Amino acid sequence: MTLPLPALIAIGIAGLALLLLLIIRFKMQAFYALILVSIVVGLAAGLPMTNITADDGTVERLGIIQAIIAGVGGTLGSVAVLVALGSMLGKIIELSGGADSLAGKFTKWLGPKRVGIALVIAAAILAIPVFFDAGFIILVPIIFAFSKVAGLNPIKFGLPVAGIMLAVHVAVPPHPGIVGGATILGADIGWVTIFALLVSIPLAALSFWVGKLINRREFAMIEATKEMFENFGDDQPSANAGLRDARRRRAPSRCSA
């Protein structure tokens, strides 16, 4: 018996809510939560656990297990290569110090008064091949270094950086969410990338502006983060050098007596 469309839509929405609840509230690993919710939604929609075959051997009703295998396998077939290459490129950037060099370079170009803008631009570029959580962890030492040199709360730099990195992670290939969605809808991945970048560029500016607006007042850091920031050394040469060199170039020259 097939359920009416409104009931199926309600089951789908309830499934999404359950998925978010398991991941956010109960901290369940995302893959396990997705499999569990898929089974629950399938049962609620009236699907059998396995295929029901007719007398001639054809599939009369698709089973939950076979539907999960076909869905996951079909998506991974086109997503896995992009995700793997993106992960490898992100690791290369991390180990080579590319993120540090990128942040320092933009700071030299834009000047010490625009460190926040420089970090947002660097974060937007870094977020394309690197997952959000890994990319933000890579940038935390750089944010700390720039914040200590500038004498500012790291939240002033960290909030806009996190905002643009999250936006790029959601919208720009090769991240698995957008690639999987493009595959399911049959969209051209090249056009998806172009439009996603066109959307992300103004989002970078908006992220910096909103972060600056929110941070007009001082926010207290949690104790663990505060201790980590206070104990963070000034021995990060590239990040500190980028800001100091920019300041040195902008400072008026003095003639020796």
PDB file of C-alpha atoms in Angstrom:
ATOM      1  CA  MET A   1       0.000   0.000   0.000  1.00  0.00           C
ATOM      2  CA  THR A   2       1.461   3.342  -1.098  1.00  0.00           C
ATOM      3  CA  LEU A   3       1.112   6.231   1.322  1.00  0.00           C
ATOM      4  CA  PRO A   4      -0.263   9.569   0.047  1.00  0.00           C
ATOM      5  CA  LEU A   5       2.231  12.249  -0.944  1.00  0.00           C
ATOM      6  CA  PRO A   6       1.634  14.534   2.093  1.00  0.00           C
ATOM      7  CA  ALA A   7       2.361  11.604   4.412  1.00  0.00           C
ATOM      8  CA  LEU A   8       5.592  10.789   2.558  1.00  0.00           C
ATOM      9  CA  ILE A   9       6.686  14.440   2.754  1.00  0.00           C
ATOM     10  CA  ALA A  10       5.947  14.479   6.498  1.00  0.00           C
ATOM     11  CA  ILE A  11       7.971  11.281   6.961  1.00  0.00           C
ATOM     12  CA  GLY A  12      10.888  12.811   5.028  1.00  0.00           C
ATOM     13  CA  ILE A  13      10.853  15.993   7.156  1.00  0.00           C
ATOM     14  CA  ALA A  14      10.631  13.923  10.346  1.00  0.00           C
ATOM     15  CA  GLY A  15      13.582  11.865   9.118  1.00  0.00           C
ATOM     16  CA  LEU A  16      15.696  14.993   8.608  1.00  0.00           C
ATOM     17  CA  ALA A  17      14.778  16.212  12.090  1.00  0.00           C
ATOM     18  CA  LEU A  18      15.729  12.833  13.579  1.00  0.00           C
ATOM     19  CA  LEU A  19      19.042  12.868  11.700  1.00  0.00           C
ATOM     20  CA  LEU A  20      19.940  16.312  13.027  1.00  0.00           C
ATOM     21  CA  LEU A  21      18.881  15.302  16.541  1.00  0.00           C
ATOM     22  CA  LEU A  22      21.089  12.202  16.521  1.00  0.00           C
ATOM     23  CA  ILE A  23      24.122  14.093  15.208  1.00  0.00           C
ATOM     24  CA  ILE A  24      23.817  17.379  17.117  1.00  0.00           C
ATOM     25  CA  ARG A  25      22.177  16.339  20.383  1.00  0.00           C
ATOM     26  CA  PHE A  26      23.395  12.768  20.861  1.00  0.00           C
ATOM     27  CA  LYS A  27      26.740  13.175  19.003  1.00  0.00           C
ATOM     28  CA  MET A  28      26.222  10.023  16.924  1.00  0.00           C
ATOM     29  CA  GLN A  29      28.690   9.475  14.117  1.00  0.00           C
ATOM     30  CA  ALA A  30      27.130  10.950  10.962  1.00  0.00           C
ATOM     31  CA  PHE A  31      27.389   7.813   8.785  1.00  0.00           C
ATOM     32  CA  TYR A  32      25.783   5.569  11.400  1.00  0.00           C
ATOM     33  CA  ALA A  33      23.050   8.135  12.006  1.00  0.00           C
ATOM     34  CA  LEU A  34      22.338   8.357   8.276  1.00  0.00           C
ATOM     35  CA  ILE A  35      22.025   4.569   7.923  1.00  0.00           C
ATOM     36  CA  LEU A  36      19.770   4.308  10.997  1.00  0.00           C
ATOM     37  CA  VAL A  37      17.496   7.147   9.861  1.00  0.00           C
ATOM     38  CA  SER A  38      17.300   5.663   6.355  1.00  0.00           C
ATOM     39  CA  ILE A  39      16.032   2.383   7.786  1.00  0.00           C
ATOM     40  CA  VAL A  40      13.516   4.147  10.060  1.00  0.00           C
ATOM     41  CA  VAL A  41      12.208   6.322   7.213  1.00  0.00           C
ATOM     42  CA  GLY A  42      11.924   3.308   4.919  1.00  0.00           C
ATOM     43  CA  LEU A  43       9.928   1.345   7.501  1.00  0.00           C
ATOM     44  CA  ALA A  44       7.697   4.355   8.170  1.00  0.00           C
ATOM     45  CA  ALA A  45       7.044   4.676   4.427  1.00  0.00           C
ATOM     46  CA  GLY A  46       5.978   1.028   4.266  1.00  0.00           C
ATOM     47  CA  LEU A  47       8.989  -0.421   2.438  1.00  0.00           C
ATOM     48  CA  PRO A  48      10.077  -3.995   3.152  1.00  0.00           C
ATOM     49  CA  MET A  49      13.552  -4.655   4.542  1.00  0.00           C
ATOM     50  CA  THR A  50      14.590  -6.617   1.430  1.00  0.00           C
ATOM     51  CA  ASN A  51      13.342  -6.842  -2.139  1.00  0.00           C
ATOM     52  CA  ILE A  52      10.059  -8.603  -2.797  1.00  0.00           C
ATOM     53  CA  THR A  53      10.304 -10.511  -6.073  1.00  0.00           C
ATOM     54  CA  ALA A  54       7.522 -11.624  -8.363  1.00  0.00           C
ATOM     55  CA  ASP A  55       7.106 -15.155  -9.675  1.00  0.00           C
ATOM     56  CA  ASP A  56       9.137 -14.341 -12.786  1.00  0.00           C
ATOM     57  CA  GLY A  57      12.078 -13.128 -10.692  1.00  0.00           C
ATOM     58  CA  THR A  58      11.613  -9.404 -11.287  1.00  0.00           C
ATOM     59  CA  VAL A  59      11.652  -6.991  -8.359  1.00  0.00           C
ATOM     60  CA  GLU A  60       8.086  -6.215  -7.355  1.00  0.00           C
ATOM     61  CA  ARG A  61       8.917  -3.942  -4.402  1.00  0.00           C
ATOM     62  CA  LEU A  62      12.302  -2.410  -3.682  1.00  0.00           C
ATOM     63  CA  GLY A  63      13.660  -3.208  -0.238  1.00  0.00           C
ATOM     64  CA  ILE A  64      15.261  -0.779   2.214  1.00  0.00           C
ATOM     65  CA  ILE A  65      18.657  -2.514   2.194  1.00  0.00           C
ATOM     66  CA  GLN A  66      18.869  -2.559  -1.604  1.00  0.00           C
ATOM     67  CA  ALA A  67      17.716   1.071  -1.808  1.00  0.00           C
ATOM     68  CA  ILE A  68      20.461   2.164   0.623  1.00  0.00           C
ATOM     69  CA  ILE A  69      23.114   0.203  -1.281  1.00  0.00           C
ATOM     70  CA  ALA A  70      22.013   1.632  -4.638  1.00  0.00           C
ATOM     71  CA  GLY A  71      21.800   5.201  -3.314  1.00  0.00           C
ATOM     72  CA  VAL A  72      25.121   5.213  -1.458  1.00  0.00           C
ATOM     73  CA  GLY A  73      26.932   3.348  -4.235  1.00  0.00           C
ATOM     74  CA  GLY A  74      25.596   5.613  -6.967  1.00  0.00           C
ATOM     75  CA  THR A  75      26.575   8.768  -5.089  1.00  0.00           C
ATOM     76  CA  LEU A  76      30.051   7.528  -4.109  1.00  0.00           C
ATOM     77  CA  GLY A  77      30.702   6.485  -7.698  1.00  0.00           C
ATOM     78  CA  SER A  78      30.925  10.133  -8.760  1.00  0.00           C
ATOM     79  CA  VAL A  79      31.899  11.802  -5.472  1.00  0.00           C
ATOM     80  CA  ALA A  80      34.664   9.581  -4.093  1.00  0.00           C
ATOM     81  CA  VAL A  81      37.380  10.611  -6.566  1.00  0.00           C
ATOM     82  CA  LEU A  82      36.778  14.344  -6.057  1.00  0.00           C
ATOM     83  CA  VAL A  83      36.698  13.973  -2.273  1.00  0.00           C
ATOM     84  CA  ALA A  84      39.883  11.883  -2.240  1.00  0.00           C
ATOM     85  CA  LEU A  85      41.774  14.343  -4.442  1.00  0.00           C
ATOM     86  CA  GLY A  86      40.536  17.276  -2.372  1.00  0.00           C
ATOM     87  CA  SER A  87      41.650  15.595   0.852  1.00  0.00           C
ATOM     88  CA  MET A  88      45.120  14.916  -0.552  1.00  0.00           C
ATOM     89  CA  LEU A  89      45.472  18.500  -1.755  1.00  0.00           C
ATOM     90  CA  GLY A  90      44.380  19.776   1.654  1.00  0.00           C
ATOM     91  CA  LYS A  91      47.016  17.625   3.372  1.00  0.00           C
ATOM     92  CA  ILE A  92      49.674  18.968   1.016  1.00  0.00           C
ATOM     93  CA  ILE A  93      48.657  22.541   1.877  1.00  0.00           C
ATOM     94  CA  GLU A  94      48.787  21.750   5.593  1.00  0.00           C
ATOM     95  CA  LEU A  95      52.204  20.051   5.589  1.00  0.00           C
ATOM     96  CA  SER A  96      53.825  22.532   3.212  1.00  0.00           C
ATOM     97  CA  GLY A  97      52.780  25.583   5.243  1.00  0.00           C
ATOM     98  CA  GLY A  98      50.733  26.893   2.332  1.00  0.00           C
ATOM     99  CA  ALA A  99      47.982  28.318   4.547  1.00  0.00           C
ATOM    100  CA  ASP A 100      50.513  30.250   6.625  1.00  0.00           C
ATOM    101  CA  SER A 101      52.224  31.587   3.518  1.00  0.00           C
ATOM    102  CA  LEU A 102      48.877  32.503   1.938  1.00  0.00           C
ATOM    103  CA  ALA A 103      47.761  34.506   4.971  1.00  0.00           C
ATOM    104  CA  GLY A 104      51.117  36.285   5.214  1.00  0.00           C
ATOM    105  CA  LYS A 105      51.096  37.149   1.508  1.00  0.00           C
ATOM    106  CA  PHE A 106      47.637  38.715   1.577  1.00  0.00           C
ATOM    107  CA  THR A 107      48.601  40.687   4.682  1.00  0.00           C
ATOM    108  CA  LYS A 108      51.642  42.111   2.895  1.00  0.00           C
ATOM    109  CA  TRP A 109      49.473  43.134  -0.051  1.00  0.00           C
ATOM    110  CA  LEU A 110      46.584  44.648   1.925  1.00  0.00           C
ATOM    111  CA  GLY A 111      48.497  46.143   4.848  1.00  0.00           C
ATOM    112  CA  PRO A 112      48.320  45.675   8.634  1.00  0.00           C
ATOM    113  CA  LYS A 113      45.013  47.525   9.002  1.00  0.00           C
ATOM    114  CA  ARG A 114      43.286  44.987   6.785  1.00  0.00           C
ATOM    115  CA  VAL A 115      44.477  41.792   8.467  1.00  0.00           C
ATOM    116  CA  GLY A 116      40.884  40.603   8.920  1.00  0.00           C
ATOM    117  CA  ILE A 117      40.156  40.967   5.204  1.00  0.00           C
ATOM    118  CA  ALA A 118      43.406  39.186   4.355  1.00  0.00           C
ATOM    119  CA  LEU A 119      42.531  36.240   6.593  1.00  0.00           C
ATOM    120  CA  VAL A 120      39.008  35.979   5.138  1.00  0.00           C
ATOM    121  CA  ILE A 121      40.373  35.906   1.570  1.00  0.00           C
ATOM    122  CA  ALA A 122      42.989  33.306   2.524  1.00  0.00           C
ATOM    123  CA  ALA A 123      40.334  31.218   4.304  1.00  0.00           C
ATOM    124  CA  ALA A 124      38.016  31.358   1.268  1.00  0.00           C
ATOM    125  CA  ILE A 125      40.780  30.046  -1.001  1.00  0.00           C
ATOM    126  CA  LEU A 126      41.926  27.407   1.487  1.00  0.00           C
ATOM    127  CA  ALA A 127      38.357  26.186   2.056  1.00  0.00           C
ATOM    128  CA  ILE A 128      37.924  25.089  -1.578  1.00  0.00           C
ATOM    129  CA  PRO A 129      40.074  21.922  -1.391  1.00  0.00           C
ATOM    130  CA  VAL A 130      39.941  21.394   2.407  1.00  0.00           C
ATOM    131  CA  PHE A 131      37.013  20.292   4.585  1.00  0.00           C
ATOM    132  CA  PHE A 132      35.705  22.960   6.978  1.00  0.00           C
ATOM    133  CA  ASP A 133      36.782  21.318  10.235  1.00  0.00           C
ATOM    134  CA  ALA A 134      40.265  20.425   8.991  1.00  0.00           C
ATOM    135  CA  GLY A 135      40.768  23.815   7.313  1.00  0.00           C
ATOM    136  CA  PHE A 136      39.721  25.762  10.388  1.00  0.00           C
ATOM    137  CA  ILE A 137      42.084  23.717  12.564  1.00  0.00           C
ATOM    138  CA  ILE A 138      44.887  24.558  10.115  1.00  0.00           C
ATOM    139  CA  LEU A 139      44.055  28.282  10.381  1.00  0.00           C
ATOM    140  CA  VAL A 140      43.667  28.468  14.184  1.00  0.00           C
ATOM    141  CA  PRO A 141      47.429  28.925  14.833  1.00  0.00           C
ATOM    142  CA  ILE A 142      47.534  31.593  12.117  1.00  0.00           C
ATOM    143  CA  ILE A 143      44.530  33.400  13.629  1.00  0.00           C
ATOM    144  CA  PHE A 144      46.181  33.248  17.059  1.00  0.00           C
ATOM    145  CA  ALA A 145      49.479  34.566  15.685  1.00  0.00           C
ATOM    146  CA  PHE A 146      47.894  37.523  13.875  1.00  0.00           C
ATOM    147  CA  SER A 147      45.688  38.293  16.881  1.00  0.00           C
ATOM    148  CA  LYS A 148      48.621  38.386  19.290  1.00  0.00           C
ATOM    149  CA  VAL A 149      50.672  40.617  17.019  1.00  0.00           C
ATOM    150  CA  ALA A 150      47.708  42.969  16.472  1.00  0.00           C
ATOM    151  CA  GLY A 151      46.696  42.844  20.158  1.00  0.00           C
ATOM    152  CA  LEU A 152      43.117  41.800  19.339  1.00  0.00           C
ATOM    153  CA  ASN A 153      40.700  39.149  20.550  1.00  0.00           C
ATOM    154  CA  PRO A 154      41.008  36.116  18.188  1.00  0.00           C
ATOM    155  CA  ILE A 155      37.210  35.999  17.896  1.00  0.00           C
ATOM    156  CA  LYS A 156      37.410  39.152  15.758  1.00  0.00           C
ATOM    157  CA  PHE A 157      39.370  37.207  13.147  1.00  0.00           C
ATOM    158  CA  GLY A 158      38.015  33.710  13.803  1.00  0.00           C
ATOM    159  CA  LEU A 159      34.302  34.452  13.349  1.00  0.00           C
ATOM    160  CA  PRO A 160      34.436  35.803   9.759  1.00  0.00           C
ATOM    161  CA  VAL A 161      36.990  33.124   8.834  1.00  0.00           C
ATOM    162  CA  ALA A 162      34.666  30.382  10.087  1.00  0.00           C
ATOM    163  CA  GLY A 163      31.710  31.973   8.283  1.00  0.00           C
ATOM    164  CA  ILE A 164      33.267  32.016   4.829  1.00  0.00           C
ATOM    165  CA  MET A 165      34.862  28.584   5.232  1.00  0.00           C
ATOM    166  CA  LEU A 166      31.501  27.076   6.154  1.00  0.00           C
ATOM    167  CA  ALA A 167      29.817  28.752   3.167  1.00  0.00           C
ATOM    168  CA  VAL A 168      32.463  27.425   0.759  1.00  0.00           C
ATOM    169  CA  HIS A 169      32.265  23.963   2.335  1.00  0.00           C
ATOM    170  CA  VAL A 170      28.515  23.868   1.675  1.00  0.00           C
ATOM    171  CA  ALA A 171      28.440  25.362  -1.829  1.00  0.00           C
ATOM    172  CA  VAL A 172      31.708  24.767  -3.712  1.00  0.00           C
ATOM    173  CA  PRO A 173      32.953  21.451  -5.187  1.00  0.00           C
ATOM    174  CA  PRO A 174      34.824  19.212  -4.478  1.00  0.00           C
ATOM    175  CA  HIS A 175      33.030  19.091  -1.127  1.00  0.00           C
ATOM    176  CA  PRO A 176      30.826  15.981  -0.972  1.00  0.00           C
ATOM    177  CA  GLY A 177      27.506  17.658  -0.134  1.00  0.00           C
ATOM    178  CA  ILE A 178      27.301  19.873  -3.211  1.00  0.00           C
ATOM    179  CA  VAL A 179      28.863  17.240  -5.482  1.00  0.00           C
ATOM    180  CA  GLY A 180      26.359  14.639  -4.283  1.00  0.00           C
ATOM    181  CA  GLY A 181      23.471  17.061  -4.811  1.00  0.00           C
ATOM    182  CA  ALA A 182      24.681  17.934  -8.304  1.00  0.00           C
ATOM    183  CA  THR A 183      24.971  14.236  -9.130  1.00  0.00           C
ATOM    184  CA  ILE A 184      21.454  13.445  -7.936  1.00  0.00           C
ATOM    185  CA  LEU A 185      19.962  16.383  -9.880  1.00  0.00           C
ATOM    186  CA  GLY A 186      22.102  15.765 -12.955  1.00  0.00           C
ATOM    187  CA  ALA A 187      23.626  19.253 -12.821  1.00  0.00           C
ATOM    188  CA  ASP A 188      26.848  20.116 -14.637  1.00  0.00           C
ATOM    189  CA  ILE A 189      29.585  20.236 -11.993  1.00  0.00           C
ATOM    190  CA  GLY A 190      31.482  22.943 -13.869  1.00  0.00           C
ATOM    191  CA  TRP A 191      28.544  25.354 -13.868  1.00  0.00           C
ATOM    192  CA  VAL A 192      27.833  24.483 -10.237  1.00  0.00           C
ATOM    193  CA  THR A 193      31.408  25.458  -9.363  1.00  0.00           C
ATOM    194  CA  ILE A 194      31.192  28.754 -11.272  1.00  0.00           C
ATOM    195  CA  PHE A 195      27.897  29.809  -9.700  1.00  0.00           C
ATOM    196  CA  ALA A 196      29.040  28.672  -6.242  1.00  0.00           C
ATOM    197  CA  LEU A 197      32.172  30.808  -6.482  1.00  0.00           C
ATOM    198  CA  LEU A 198      30.119  33.793  -7.673  1.00  0.00           C
ATOM    199  CA  VAL A 199      27.908  33.380  -4.606  1.00  0.00           C
ATOM    200  CA  SER A 200      30.841  32.804  -2.225  1.00  0.00           C
ATOM    201  CA  ILE A 201      32.721  35.984  -3.190  1.00  0.00           C
ATOM    202  CA  PRO A 202      30.028  38.380  -1.881  1.00  0.00           C
ATOM    203  CA  LEU A 203      29.506  36.004   1.034  1.00  0.00           C
ATOM    204  CA  ALA A 204      33.151  36.531   1.987  1.00  0.00           C
ATOM    205  CA  ALA A 205      32.593  40.286   2.147  1.00  0.00           C
ATOM    206  CA  LEU A 206      29.316  39.808   4.034  1.00  0.00           C
ATOM    207  CA  SER A 207      30.971  37.391   6.463  1.00  0.00           C
ATOM    208  CA  PHE A 208      33.692  39.914   7.281  1.00  0.00           C
ATOM    209  CA  TRP A 209      31.172  42.763   7.700  1.00  0.00           C
ATOM    210  CA  VAL A 210      28.829  40.725   9.934  1.00  0.00           C
ATOM    211  CA  GLY A 211      31.779  39.520  12.024  1.00  0.00           C
ATOM    212  CA  LYS A 212      32.988  43.092  12.421  1.00  0.00           C
ATOM    213  CA  LEU A 213      29.476  44.226  13.380  1.00  0.00           C
ATOM    214  CA  ILE A 214      29.003  41.469  15.959  1.00  0.00           C
ATOM    215  CA  ASN A 215      32.419  42.050  17.466  1.00  0.00           C
ATOM    216  CA  ARG A 216      31.826  45.682  18.350  1.00  0.00           C
ATOM    217  CA  ARG A 217      31.530  44.425  21.903  1.00  0.00           C
ATOM    218  CA  GLU A 218      34.001  42.149  23.623  1.00  0.00           C
ATOM    219  CA  PHE A 219      33.089  38.485  24.018  1.00  0.00           C
ATOM    220  CA  ALA A 220      34.638  36.380  26.755  1.00  0.00           C
ATOM    221  CA  MET A 221      36.489  33.275  25.593  1.00  0.00           C
ATOM    222  CA  ILE A 222      35.920  29.953  27.317  1.00  0.00           C
ATOM    223  CA  GLU A 223      38.685  29.121  29.767  1.00  0.00           C
ATOM    224  CA  ALA A 224      40.321  26.396  27.668  1.00  0.00           C
ATOM    225  CA  THR A 225      40.516  28.623  24.587  1.00  0.00           C
ATOM    226  CA  LYS A 226      41.656  31.606  26.627  1.00  0.00           C
ATOM    227  CA  GLU A 227      44.470  29.595  28.186  1.00  0.00           C
ATOM    228  CA  MET A 228      45.489  28.216  24.799  1.00  0.00           C
ATOM    229  CA  PHE A 229      45.585  31.715  23.315  1.00  0.00           C
ATOM    230  CA  GLU A 230      47.519  33.228  26.213  1.00  0.00           C
ATOM    231  CA  ASN A 231      50.104  30.439  26.072  1.00  0.00           C
ATOM    232  CA  PHE A 232      50.427  30.626  22.323  1.00  0.00           C
ATOM    233  CA  GLY A 233      54.033  31.557  21.484  1.00  0.00           C
ATOM    234  CA  ASP A 234      55.212  34.246  19.126  1.00  0.00           C
ATOM    235  CA  ASP A 235      57.442  31.848  17.203  1.00  0.00           C
ATOM    236  CA  GLN A 236      55.243  31.496  14.099  1.00  0.00           C
ATOM    237  CA  PRO A 237      57.640  33.181  11.663  1.00  0.00           C
ATOM    238  CA  SER A 238      55.552  33.442   8.512  1.00  0.00           C
ATOM    239  CA  ALA A 239      52.344  34.829   9.993  1.00  0.00           C
ATOM    240  CA  ASN A 240      54.085  37.283  12.275  1.00  0.00           C
ATOM    241  CA  ALA A 241      56.550  38.293   9.580  1.00  0.00           C
ATOM    242  CA  GLY A 242      53.720  39.001   7.154  1.00  0.00           C
ATOM    243  CA  LEU A 243      52.115  41.499   9.514  1.00  0.00           C
ATOM    244  CA  ARG A 244      55.358  43.023  10.746  1.00  0.00           C
ATOM    245  CA  ASP A 245      56.791  43.436   7.239  1.00  0.00           C
ATOM    246  CA  ALA A 246      53.614  45.188   6.128  1.00  0.00           C
ATOM    247  CA  ARG A 247      53.777  47.511   9.110  1.00  0.00           C
ATOM    248  CA  ARG A 248      57.442  48.215   8.459  1.00  0.00           C
ATOM    249  CA  ARG A 249      56.785  49.214   4.852  1.00  0.00           C
ATOM    250  CA  ARG A 250      53.967  51.561   5.875  1.00  0.00           C
ATOM    251  CA  ALA A 251      55.978  53.183   8.662  1.00  0.00           C
ATOM    252  CA  PRO A 252      57.676  56.514   7.735  1.00  0.00           C
ATOM    253  CA  SER A 253      61.400  56.230   7.192  1.00  0.00           C
ATOM    254  CA  ARG A 254      63.675  57.983   9.649  1.00  0.00           C
ATOM    255  CA  CYS A 255      67.065  59.390   8.854  1.00  0.00           C
ATOM    256  CA  SER A 256      69.781  58.431  11.239  1.00  0.00           C
ATOM    257  CA  ALA A 257      71.419  61.292  13.082  1.00  0.00           C
TER     258      ALA A 257
END
